[in-house]
Coordinates of C-alpha atoms and ligand atoms in Angstrom, one line a residue:
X297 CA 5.2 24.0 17.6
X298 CA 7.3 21.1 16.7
X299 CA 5.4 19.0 13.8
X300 CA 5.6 15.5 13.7
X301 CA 4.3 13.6 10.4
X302 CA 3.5 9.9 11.1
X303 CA 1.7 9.3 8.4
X304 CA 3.9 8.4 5.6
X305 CA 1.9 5.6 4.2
X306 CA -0.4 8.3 3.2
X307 CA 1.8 10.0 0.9
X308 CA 5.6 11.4 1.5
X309 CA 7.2 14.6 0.4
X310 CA 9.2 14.1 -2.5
X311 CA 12.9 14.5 -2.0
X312 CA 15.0 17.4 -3.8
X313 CA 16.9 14.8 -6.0
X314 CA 13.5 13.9 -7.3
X315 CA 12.3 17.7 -7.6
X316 CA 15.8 18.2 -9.4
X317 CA 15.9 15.3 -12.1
X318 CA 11.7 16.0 -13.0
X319 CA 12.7 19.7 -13.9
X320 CA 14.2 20.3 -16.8
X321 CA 11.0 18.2 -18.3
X322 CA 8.7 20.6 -17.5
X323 CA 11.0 23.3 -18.9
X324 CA 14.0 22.3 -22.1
X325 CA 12.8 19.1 -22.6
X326 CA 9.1 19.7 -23.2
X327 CA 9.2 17.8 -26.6
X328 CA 6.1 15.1 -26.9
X329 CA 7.9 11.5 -27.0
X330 CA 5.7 10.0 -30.2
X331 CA 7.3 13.0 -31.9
X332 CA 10.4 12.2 -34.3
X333 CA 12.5 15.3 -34.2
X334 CA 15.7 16.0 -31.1
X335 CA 13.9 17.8 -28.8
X336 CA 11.3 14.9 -28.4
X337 CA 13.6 11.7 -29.1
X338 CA 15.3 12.7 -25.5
X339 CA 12.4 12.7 -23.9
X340 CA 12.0 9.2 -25.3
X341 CA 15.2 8.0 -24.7
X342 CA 14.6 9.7 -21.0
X343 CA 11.3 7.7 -20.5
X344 CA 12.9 4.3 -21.8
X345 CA 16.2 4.4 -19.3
X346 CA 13.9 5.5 -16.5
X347 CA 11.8 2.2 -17.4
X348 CA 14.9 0.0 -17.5
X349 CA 15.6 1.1 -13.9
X350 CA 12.6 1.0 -12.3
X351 CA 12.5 -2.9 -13.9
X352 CA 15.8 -3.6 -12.6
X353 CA 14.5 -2.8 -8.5
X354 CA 11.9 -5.4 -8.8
X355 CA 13.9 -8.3 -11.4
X356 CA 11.5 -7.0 -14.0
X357 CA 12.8 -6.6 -17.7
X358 CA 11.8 -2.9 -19.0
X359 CA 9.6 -3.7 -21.6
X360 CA 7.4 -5.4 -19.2
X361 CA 6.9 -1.9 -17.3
X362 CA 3.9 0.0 -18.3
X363 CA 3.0 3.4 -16.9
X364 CA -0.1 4.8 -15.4
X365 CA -1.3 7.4 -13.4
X366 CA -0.8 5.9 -10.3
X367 CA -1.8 2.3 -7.6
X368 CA -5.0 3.4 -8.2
X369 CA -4.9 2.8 -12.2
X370 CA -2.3 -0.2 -12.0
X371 CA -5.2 -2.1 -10.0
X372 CA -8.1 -1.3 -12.1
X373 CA -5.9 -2.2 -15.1
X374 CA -4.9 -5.4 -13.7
X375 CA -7.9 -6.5 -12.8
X376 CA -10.1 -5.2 -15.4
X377 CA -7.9 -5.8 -18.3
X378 CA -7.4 -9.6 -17.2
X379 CA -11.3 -10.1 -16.5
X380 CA -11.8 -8.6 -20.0
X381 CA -9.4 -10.6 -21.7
X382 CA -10.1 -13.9 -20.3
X383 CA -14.0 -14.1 -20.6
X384 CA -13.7 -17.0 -23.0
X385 CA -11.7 -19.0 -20.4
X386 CA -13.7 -17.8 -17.1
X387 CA -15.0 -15.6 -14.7
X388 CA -13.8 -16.1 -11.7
X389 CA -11.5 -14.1 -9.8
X390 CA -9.8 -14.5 -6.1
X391 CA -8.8 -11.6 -3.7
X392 CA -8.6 -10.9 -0.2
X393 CA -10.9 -9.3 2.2
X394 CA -8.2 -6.7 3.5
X395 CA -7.3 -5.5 -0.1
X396 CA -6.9 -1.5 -1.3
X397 CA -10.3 0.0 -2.1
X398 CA -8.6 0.4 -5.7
X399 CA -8.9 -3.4 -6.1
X400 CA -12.2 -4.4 -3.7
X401 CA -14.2 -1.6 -5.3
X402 CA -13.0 -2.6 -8.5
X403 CA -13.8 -6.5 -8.0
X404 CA -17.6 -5.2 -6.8
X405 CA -17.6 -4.0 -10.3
X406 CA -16.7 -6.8 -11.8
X407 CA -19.2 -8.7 -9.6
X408 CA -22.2 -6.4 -11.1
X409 CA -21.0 -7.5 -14.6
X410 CA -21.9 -11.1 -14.7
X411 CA -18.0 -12.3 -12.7
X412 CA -17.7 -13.9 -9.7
X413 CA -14.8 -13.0 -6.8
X414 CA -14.1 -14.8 -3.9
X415 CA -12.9 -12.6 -1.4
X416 CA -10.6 -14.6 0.8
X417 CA -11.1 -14.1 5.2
X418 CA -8.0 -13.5 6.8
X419 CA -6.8 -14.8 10.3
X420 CA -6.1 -12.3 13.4
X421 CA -2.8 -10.8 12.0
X422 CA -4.2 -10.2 8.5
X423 CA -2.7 -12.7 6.4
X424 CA -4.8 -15.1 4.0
X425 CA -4.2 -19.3 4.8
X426 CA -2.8 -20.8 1.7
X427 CA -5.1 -23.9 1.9
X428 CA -8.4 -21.1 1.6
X429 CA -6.4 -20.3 -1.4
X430 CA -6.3 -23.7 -2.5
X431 CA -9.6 -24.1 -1.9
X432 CA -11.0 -21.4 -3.8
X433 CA -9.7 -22.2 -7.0
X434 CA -11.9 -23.7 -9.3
X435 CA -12.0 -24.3 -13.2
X436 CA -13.0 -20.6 -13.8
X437 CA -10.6 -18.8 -11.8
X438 CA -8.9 -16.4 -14.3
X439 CA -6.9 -14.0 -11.9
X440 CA -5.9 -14.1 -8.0
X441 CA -5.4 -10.4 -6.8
X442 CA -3.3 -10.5 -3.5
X443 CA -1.6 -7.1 -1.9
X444 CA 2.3 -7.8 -0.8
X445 CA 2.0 -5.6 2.3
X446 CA -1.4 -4.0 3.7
X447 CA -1.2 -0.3 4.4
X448 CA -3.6 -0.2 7.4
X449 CA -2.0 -2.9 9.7
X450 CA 1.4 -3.2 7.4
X451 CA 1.0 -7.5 7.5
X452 CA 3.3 -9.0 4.9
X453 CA 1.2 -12.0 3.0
X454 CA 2.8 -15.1 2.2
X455 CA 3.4 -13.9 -1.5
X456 CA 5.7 -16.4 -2.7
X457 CA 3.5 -19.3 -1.4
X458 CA 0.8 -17.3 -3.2
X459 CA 2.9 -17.1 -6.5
X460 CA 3.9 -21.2 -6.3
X461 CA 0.1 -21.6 -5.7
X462 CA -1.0 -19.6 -8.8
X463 CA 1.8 -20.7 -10.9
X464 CA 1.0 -24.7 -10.4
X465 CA -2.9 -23.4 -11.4
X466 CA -1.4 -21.6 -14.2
X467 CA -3.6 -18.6 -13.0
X468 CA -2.4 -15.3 -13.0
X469 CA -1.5 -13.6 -9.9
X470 CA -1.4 -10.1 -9.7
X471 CA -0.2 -8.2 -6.8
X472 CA -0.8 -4.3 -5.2
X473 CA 2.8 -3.9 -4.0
X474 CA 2.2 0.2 -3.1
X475 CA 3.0 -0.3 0.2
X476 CA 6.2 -3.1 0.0
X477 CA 8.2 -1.0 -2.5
X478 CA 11.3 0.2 -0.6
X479 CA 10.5 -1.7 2.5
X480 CA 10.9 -5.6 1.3
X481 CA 12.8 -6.9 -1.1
X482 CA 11.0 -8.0 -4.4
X483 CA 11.8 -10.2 -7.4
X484 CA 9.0 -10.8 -9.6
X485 CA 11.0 -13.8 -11.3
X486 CA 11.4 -15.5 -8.2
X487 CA 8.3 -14.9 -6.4
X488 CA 6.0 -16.0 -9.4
X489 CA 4.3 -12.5 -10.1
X490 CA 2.7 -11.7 -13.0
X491 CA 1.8 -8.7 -12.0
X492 CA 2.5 -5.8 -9.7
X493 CA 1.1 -2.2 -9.2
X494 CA 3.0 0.2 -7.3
X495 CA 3.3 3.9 -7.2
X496 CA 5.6 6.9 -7.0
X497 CA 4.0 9.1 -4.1
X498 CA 4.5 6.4 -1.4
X499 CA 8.3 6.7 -1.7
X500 CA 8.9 10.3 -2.1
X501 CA 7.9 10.7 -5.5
X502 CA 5.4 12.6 -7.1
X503 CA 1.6 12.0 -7.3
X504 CA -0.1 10.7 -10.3
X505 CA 2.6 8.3 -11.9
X506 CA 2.9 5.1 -10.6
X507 CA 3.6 1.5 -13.0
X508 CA 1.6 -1.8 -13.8
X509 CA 4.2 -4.4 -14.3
X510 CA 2.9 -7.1 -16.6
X511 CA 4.9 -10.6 -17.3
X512 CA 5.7 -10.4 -21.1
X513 CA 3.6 -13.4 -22.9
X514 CA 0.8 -11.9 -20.6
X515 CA -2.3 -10.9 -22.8
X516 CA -4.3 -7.6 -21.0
X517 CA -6.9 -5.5 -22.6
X518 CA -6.3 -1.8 -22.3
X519 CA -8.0 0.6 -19.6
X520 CA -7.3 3.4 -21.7
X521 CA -7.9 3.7 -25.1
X522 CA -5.9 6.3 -27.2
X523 CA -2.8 6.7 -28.7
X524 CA -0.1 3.9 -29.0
X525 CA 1.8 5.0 -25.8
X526 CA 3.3 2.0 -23.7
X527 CA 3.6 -0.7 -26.6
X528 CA -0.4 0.4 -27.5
X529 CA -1.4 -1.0 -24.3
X530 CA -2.4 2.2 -22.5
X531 CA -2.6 5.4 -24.7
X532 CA -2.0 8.9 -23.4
X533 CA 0.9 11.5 -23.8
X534 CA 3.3 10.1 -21.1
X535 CA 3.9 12.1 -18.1
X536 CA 7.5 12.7 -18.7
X537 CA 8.4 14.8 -15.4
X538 CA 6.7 12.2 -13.3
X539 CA 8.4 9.4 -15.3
X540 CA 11.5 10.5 -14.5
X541 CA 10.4 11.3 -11.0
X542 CA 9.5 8.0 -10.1
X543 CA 12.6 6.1 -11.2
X544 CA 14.6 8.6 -9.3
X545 CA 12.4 8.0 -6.2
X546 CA 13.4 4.0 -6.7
X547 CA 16.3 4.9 -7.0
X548 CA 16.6 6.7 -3.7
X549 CA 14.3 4.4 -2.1
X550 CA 16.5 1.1 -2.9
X551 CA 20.2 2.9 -2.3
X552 CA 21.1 1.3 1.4
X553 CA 17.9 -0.2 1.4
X554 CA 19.0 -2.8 4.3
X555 CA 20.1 0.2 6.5
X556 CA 16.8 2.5 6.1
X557 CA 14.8 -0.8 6.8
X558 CA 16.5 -1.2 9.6
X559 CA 16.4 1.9 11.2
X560 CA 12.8 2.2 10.6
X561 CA 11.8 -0.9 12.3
X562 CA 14.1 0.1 15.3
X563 CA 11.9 3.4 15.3
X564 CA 8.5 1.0 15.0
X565 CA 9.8 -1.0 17.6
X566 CA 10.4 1.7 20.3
X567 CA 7.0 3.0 18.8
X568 CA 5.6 0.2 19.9
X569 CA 7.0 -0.8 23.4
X570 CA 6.7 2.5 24.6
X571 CA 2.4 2.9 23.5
X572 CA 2.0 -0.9 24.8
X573 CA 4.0 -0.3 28.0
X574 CA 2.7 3.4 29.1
X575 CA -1.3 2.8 27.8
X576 CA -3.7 0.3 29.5
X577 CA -6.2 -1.4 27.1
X578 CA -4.0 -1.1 24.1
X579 CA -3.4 -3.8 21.9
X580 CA -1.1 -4.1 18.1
X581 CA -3.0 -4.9 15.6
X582 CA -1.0 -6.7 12.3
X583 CA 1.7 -9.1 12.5
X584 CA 4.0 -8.7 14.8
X585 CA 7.3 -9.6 13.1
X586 CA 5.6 -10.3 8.8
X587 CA 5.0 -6.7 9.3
X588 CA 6.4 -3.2 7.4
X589 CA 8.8 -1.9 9.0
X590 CA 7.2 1.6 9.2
X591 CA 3.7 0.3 10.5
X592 CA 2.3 1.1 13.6
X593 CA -1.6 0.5 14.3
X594 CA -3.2 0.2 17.6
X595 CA -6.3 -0.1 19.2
X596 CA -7.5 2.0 22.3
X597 CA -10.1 0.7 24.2
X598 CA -12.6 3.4 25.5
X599 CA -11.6 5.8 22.5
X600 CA -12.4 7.3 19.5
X601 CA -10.0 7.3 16.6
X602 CA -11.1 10.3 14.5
X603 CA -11.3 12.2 18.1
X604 CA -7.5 10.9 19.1
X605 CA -6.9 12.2 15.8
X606 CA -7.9 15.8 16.5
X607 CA -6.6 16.0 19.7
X608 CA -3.1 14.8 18.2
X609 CA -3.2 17.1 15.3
X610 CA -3.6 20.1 18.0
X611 CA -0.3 18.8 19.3
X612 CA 1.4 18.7 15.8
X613 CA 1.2 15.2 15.3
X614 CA -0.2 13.8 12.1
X615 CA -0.9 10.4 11.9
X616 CA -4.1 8.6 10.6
X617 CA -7.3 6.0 11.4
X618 CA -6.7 4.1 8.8
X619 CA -6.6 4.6 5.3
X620 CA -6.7 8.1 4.0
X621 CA -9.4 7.0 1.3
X622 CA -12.1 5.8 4.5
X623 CA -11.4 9.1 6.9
X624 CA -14.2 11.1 6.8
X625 CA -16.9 8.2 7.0
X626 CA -18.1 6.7 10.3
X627 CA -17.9 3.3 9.1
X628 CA -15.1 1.3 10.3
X629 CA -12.1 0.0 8.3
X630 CA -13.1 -2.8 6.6
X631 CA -9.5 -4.1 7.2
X632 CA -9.7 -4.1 11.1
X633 CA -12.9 -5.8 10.7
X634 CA -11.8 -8.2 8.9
X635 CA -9.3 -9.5 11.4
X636 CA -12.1 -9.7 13.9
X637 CA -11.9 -6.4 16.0
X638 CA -15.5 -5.8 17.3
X639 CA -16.9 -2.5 15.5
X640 CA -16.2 -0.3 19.2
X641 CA -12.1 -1.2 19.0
X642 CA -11.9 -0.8 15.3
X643 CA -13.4 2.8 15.5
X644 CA -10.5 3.3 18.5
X645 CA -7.9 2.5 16.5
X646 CA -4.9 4.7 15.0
X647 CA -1.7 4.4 12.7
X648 CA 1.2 6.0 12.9
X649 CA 3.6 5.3 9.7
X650 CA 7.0 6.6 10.3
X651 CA 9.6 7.2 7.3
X652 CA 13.5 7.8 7.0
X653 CA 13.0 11.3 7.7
X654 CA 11.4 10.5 11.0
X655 CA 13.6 10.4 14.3
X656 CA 14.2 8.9 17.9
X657 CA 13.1 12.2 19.0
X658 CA 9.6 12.2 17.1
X659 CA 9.1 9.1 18.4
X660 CA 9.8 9.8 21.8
X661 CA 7.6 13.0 21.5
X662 CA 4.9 11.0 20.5
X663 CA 5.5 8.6 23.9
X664 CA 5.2 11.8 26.0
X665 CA 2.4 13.5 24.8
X666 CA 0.1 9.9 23.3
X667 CA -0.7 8.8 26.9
X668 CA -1.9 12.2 28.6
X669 CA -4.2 12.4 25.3
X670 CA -5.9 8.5 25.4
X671 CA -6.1 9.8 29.6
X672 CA -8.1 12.4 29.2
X673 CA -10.1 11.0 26.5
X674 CA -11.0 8.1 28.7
X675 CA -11.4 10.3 31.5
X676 CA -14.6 11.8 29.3
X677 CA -15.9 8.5 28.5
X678 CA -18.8 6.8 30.2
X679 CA -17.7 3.6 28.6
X680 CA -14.4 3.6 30.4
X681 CA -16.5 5.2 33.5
X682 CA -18.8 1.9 33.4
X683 CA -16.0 -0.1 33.2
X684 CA -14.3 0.9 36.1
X685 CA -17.6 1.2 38.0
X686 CA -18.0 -2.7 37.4
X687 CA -14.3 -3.3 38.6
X688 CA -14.9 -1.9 41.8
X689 CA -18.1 -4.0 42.4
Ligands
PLP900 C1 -1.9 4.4 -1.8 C2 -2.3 3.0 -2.2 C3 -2.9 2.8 -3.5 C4 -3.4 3.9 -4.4 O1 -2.3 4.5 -5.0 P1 -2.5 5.9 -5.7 O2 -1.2 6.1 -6.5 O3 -2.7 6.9 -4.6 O4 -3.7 5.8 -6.6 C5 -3.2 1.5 -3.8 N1 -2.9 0.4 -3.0 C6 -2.4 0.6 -1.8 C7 -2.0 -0.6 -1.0 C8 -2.0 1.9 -1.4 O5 -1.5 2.1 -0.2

C-alpha cells in the first residue's frame, strides 16, 4: 500500500545531505571541543562555522546563537532564564493562549512560583489583537512570549507589530519560531526579536538539537548548569553530530526557499478546495492567507478525530489531531478552543501538514479516499442521524 505522510509538522525525516555531513562526527572527529589538542579543535572550529550559518538564515550574528537540546529547551530557557534574571525588575510575563505546551506549561510553572502571566485570547483565525497586547502591559511585565507561526492551525501572528510593541516597552520579546523556520522569512534585526527558539527535527534535521537565539546585551540565567559550553551560558558536552546536522538542515531548508514555499502552498491550496468542495459540514480552521504554507486543519462535523485518524492510517495516510504532544488524551486541543470551536468540532478536527517531499498525487489520494472515510463515519453516527432526522421535519 502506497503511504502517504501528512504529518510533517510533527517531525520530518532527515535528508541524506544531513545524514552525510553529521557522520564523520560520530566516527574521525570524536574529539570533545573544550579539549585543546587537533582532533578536538576541529570539532570546535566545526561547531563555531555551523553557528555562523545558522545565524546568518535568521539576520542573527553567531555569537548570539546558543545550543540546546531542542524547541522544547529553547522555550523553558527563554522563559525561565528571563523570569530568573529579572525578579528585581518584575514578575510579569505575557503570552498567548494558543502557545506550544513547551512555553504554556512552562508559564504555569512560573505562575506556581510567585509570577504572574497573562495569557493573551485570540480571535477566530488564531492571531492575538495588538491593542490586548497593549493593554496587558503593565510596570512589571519583564518578558512577552509570542510563537511566529502555530503548529496546530499554522496562523502567522503579527510578529513585527509584536516586536515594535515590545521594543517601545523596552520588554523583551521572545518568540517559538519551530514551526516558521523554512517557511517565512525571518530577520531578527528587523522584526525586533530578542529572542527565538527553533529546532532541527522540523526541517529534516535530527532530533534533540535545536538553538535559543539570544540578542547580545541580553542578560539570561542558565537552565543548565555545568561546564562553560556556549559562552558559560548552558553547560554540557555539545552535540557535535547534531550541531552540524542542523545547520546543514538550514541550509537545505533556506536554498530556493521562495520556490519550496510556493509549491507547498499550491499543494495546501488544492488540499484545501478539494476537502471543502467534496465534504459537507467541513470548515478551515486558521487563517486563511497569514497561514504556513504547509497547514491544513479542518473540522468535520459529526466525527471523531482520533477515529478519522485510525481509519486513515488503515489507508496509509498519516496525518494528525493536533499536536503530537495532546494525542492520546481525550481532551481537546487547547488551541482549537481557544479560537472558539465548541468542544464536539474541536474533537472532529484533523491536520494534515504536507512537506517538499509530498506530491500532487498524495494529495489527490487523499481527495479520493478522505470523503468515503468522513461518509461512512457519519453514516455510524447518531449525531449526524439526529440531524438529518430534524431536517426532514
Ligand atoms: C515541535 C515544537 C516544539 C518542540 O520542539 P522539540 O525540538 O520537539 O522539543 C516547540 N514549539 C513548537 C511550536 C513546535 O512545533
Amino acid at each position: 500500500m502506497e503511504r502517504i505522510y501528512f504529518d510533517y509538522a510533527a517531525t520530518t525525516p532527515m535528508k541524506k545531505e544531513v545524514i552525510d555531513a553529521m557522520m564523520p562526527y560520530f566516527t574521525e572527529n570524536f574529539g570533545n571541543p573544550s579539549s585543546i589538542y587537533q582532533i578536538a579543535q576541529i570539532n570546535k572550529k566545526a561547531i563555531d562555522d555551523a553557528r555562523e550559518e545558522i545565524a546568518k538564515y535568521i539576520g542573527a550574528k553567531a555569537n548570539e546563537i546558543y545550543f540546546t537540546s531542542g524547541g522544547t529547551e529553547a522555550d523553558n530557557w527563554a522563559i525561565k532564564g528571563i523570569a530568573e534574571i529579572n525578579k528585581h525588575k518584575g514578575n510579569h510575563i505575557i503570552t498567548s493562549k494558543i502557545e506550544h505546551h513547551a512555553v504554556l506549561h512552562t508559564c504555569e510553572y512560573l505562575e506556581k512560583n510567585g509570577y504572574e502571566v497573562t495569557y493573551l485570547d485570540v480571535d477566530e483565525y488564531g492571531s492575538i489583537n495588538i491593542d490586548d497586547l497593549k493593554n496587558a502591559i503593565k510596570p512589571t511585565t519583564i518578558l512577552i512570549s509570542i510563537m511566529y507561526a502555530n503548529n496546530e492551525i499554522g496562523t502567522i501572528m503579527p510578529v513585527e507589530e509584536i516586536g515594535k510593541v515590545a521594543k517601545e516597552h523596552k520588554i523583551i520579546f521572545h518568540t517559538d519560531a519551530v514551526q516558521a523556520i523554512g517557511q517565512v522569512k525571518i530577520d531578527v534585526a528587523e522584526q525586533n526579536i530578542d529572542m527565538l527558539s527553533l529546532t532541527a527535527h522540523k526541517i529534516n534535521g535530527p532530533k534533540g538539537i535545536g538553538v535559543l537565539y539570544v540578542r547580545r546585551g541580553i542578560r539570561i540565567a542558565p537552565l543548565i548548569h555545568g561546564g562553560a559550553q556556549e559562552r558559560g551560558r548552558r553547560g554540557g558536552t555539545e552535540n557535535v553530530a547534531g550541531i552540524i546536522g542542523l545547520a546543514k538542515a538550514m541550509e537545505l531548508t533556506h536554498a530556493n526557499i521562495d520556490k519550496k514555499v510556493e509549491y507547498i502552498t499550491s499543494l495546501r491550496e488544492m488540499l484545501i478546495e478539494g476537502i471543502l468542495k467534496s465534504i459537507p459540514h467541513a470548515k478551515l480552521n486558521g487563517h486563511p492567507t497569514k497561514r504556513l504554507a504547509n497547514n491544513v486543519n479542518i473540522s468535520f462535523e459529526f466525527v471523531e478525530g482520533e477515529s478519522l485518524l485510525l481509519l486513515l492510517d488503515m489507508q496509509g495516510i498519516a496525518a494528525s489531531s493536533g499536536s503530537a504532544c495532546t494525542s492520546g488524551s481525550l481532551d481537546p486541543s487547547h488551541v482549537l478552543l481557544s479560537i472558539g470551536l465548541p468542544h464536539e468540532k474541536a474533537h472532529g478536527s484533523i491536520r494534515l501538514t504536507l512537506g517538499e517531499a509530498s506530491t500532487k498525487k498524495e494529495v489527490e489520494t487523499v481527495l479520493e479516499k478522505l470523503p468515503a472515510i468522513v461518509k461512512r463515519m457519519r453514516d455510524m453516527s447518531p449525531l449526524y442521524e439526529d440531524y438529518l432526522n430534524k431536517r426532514r421535519h
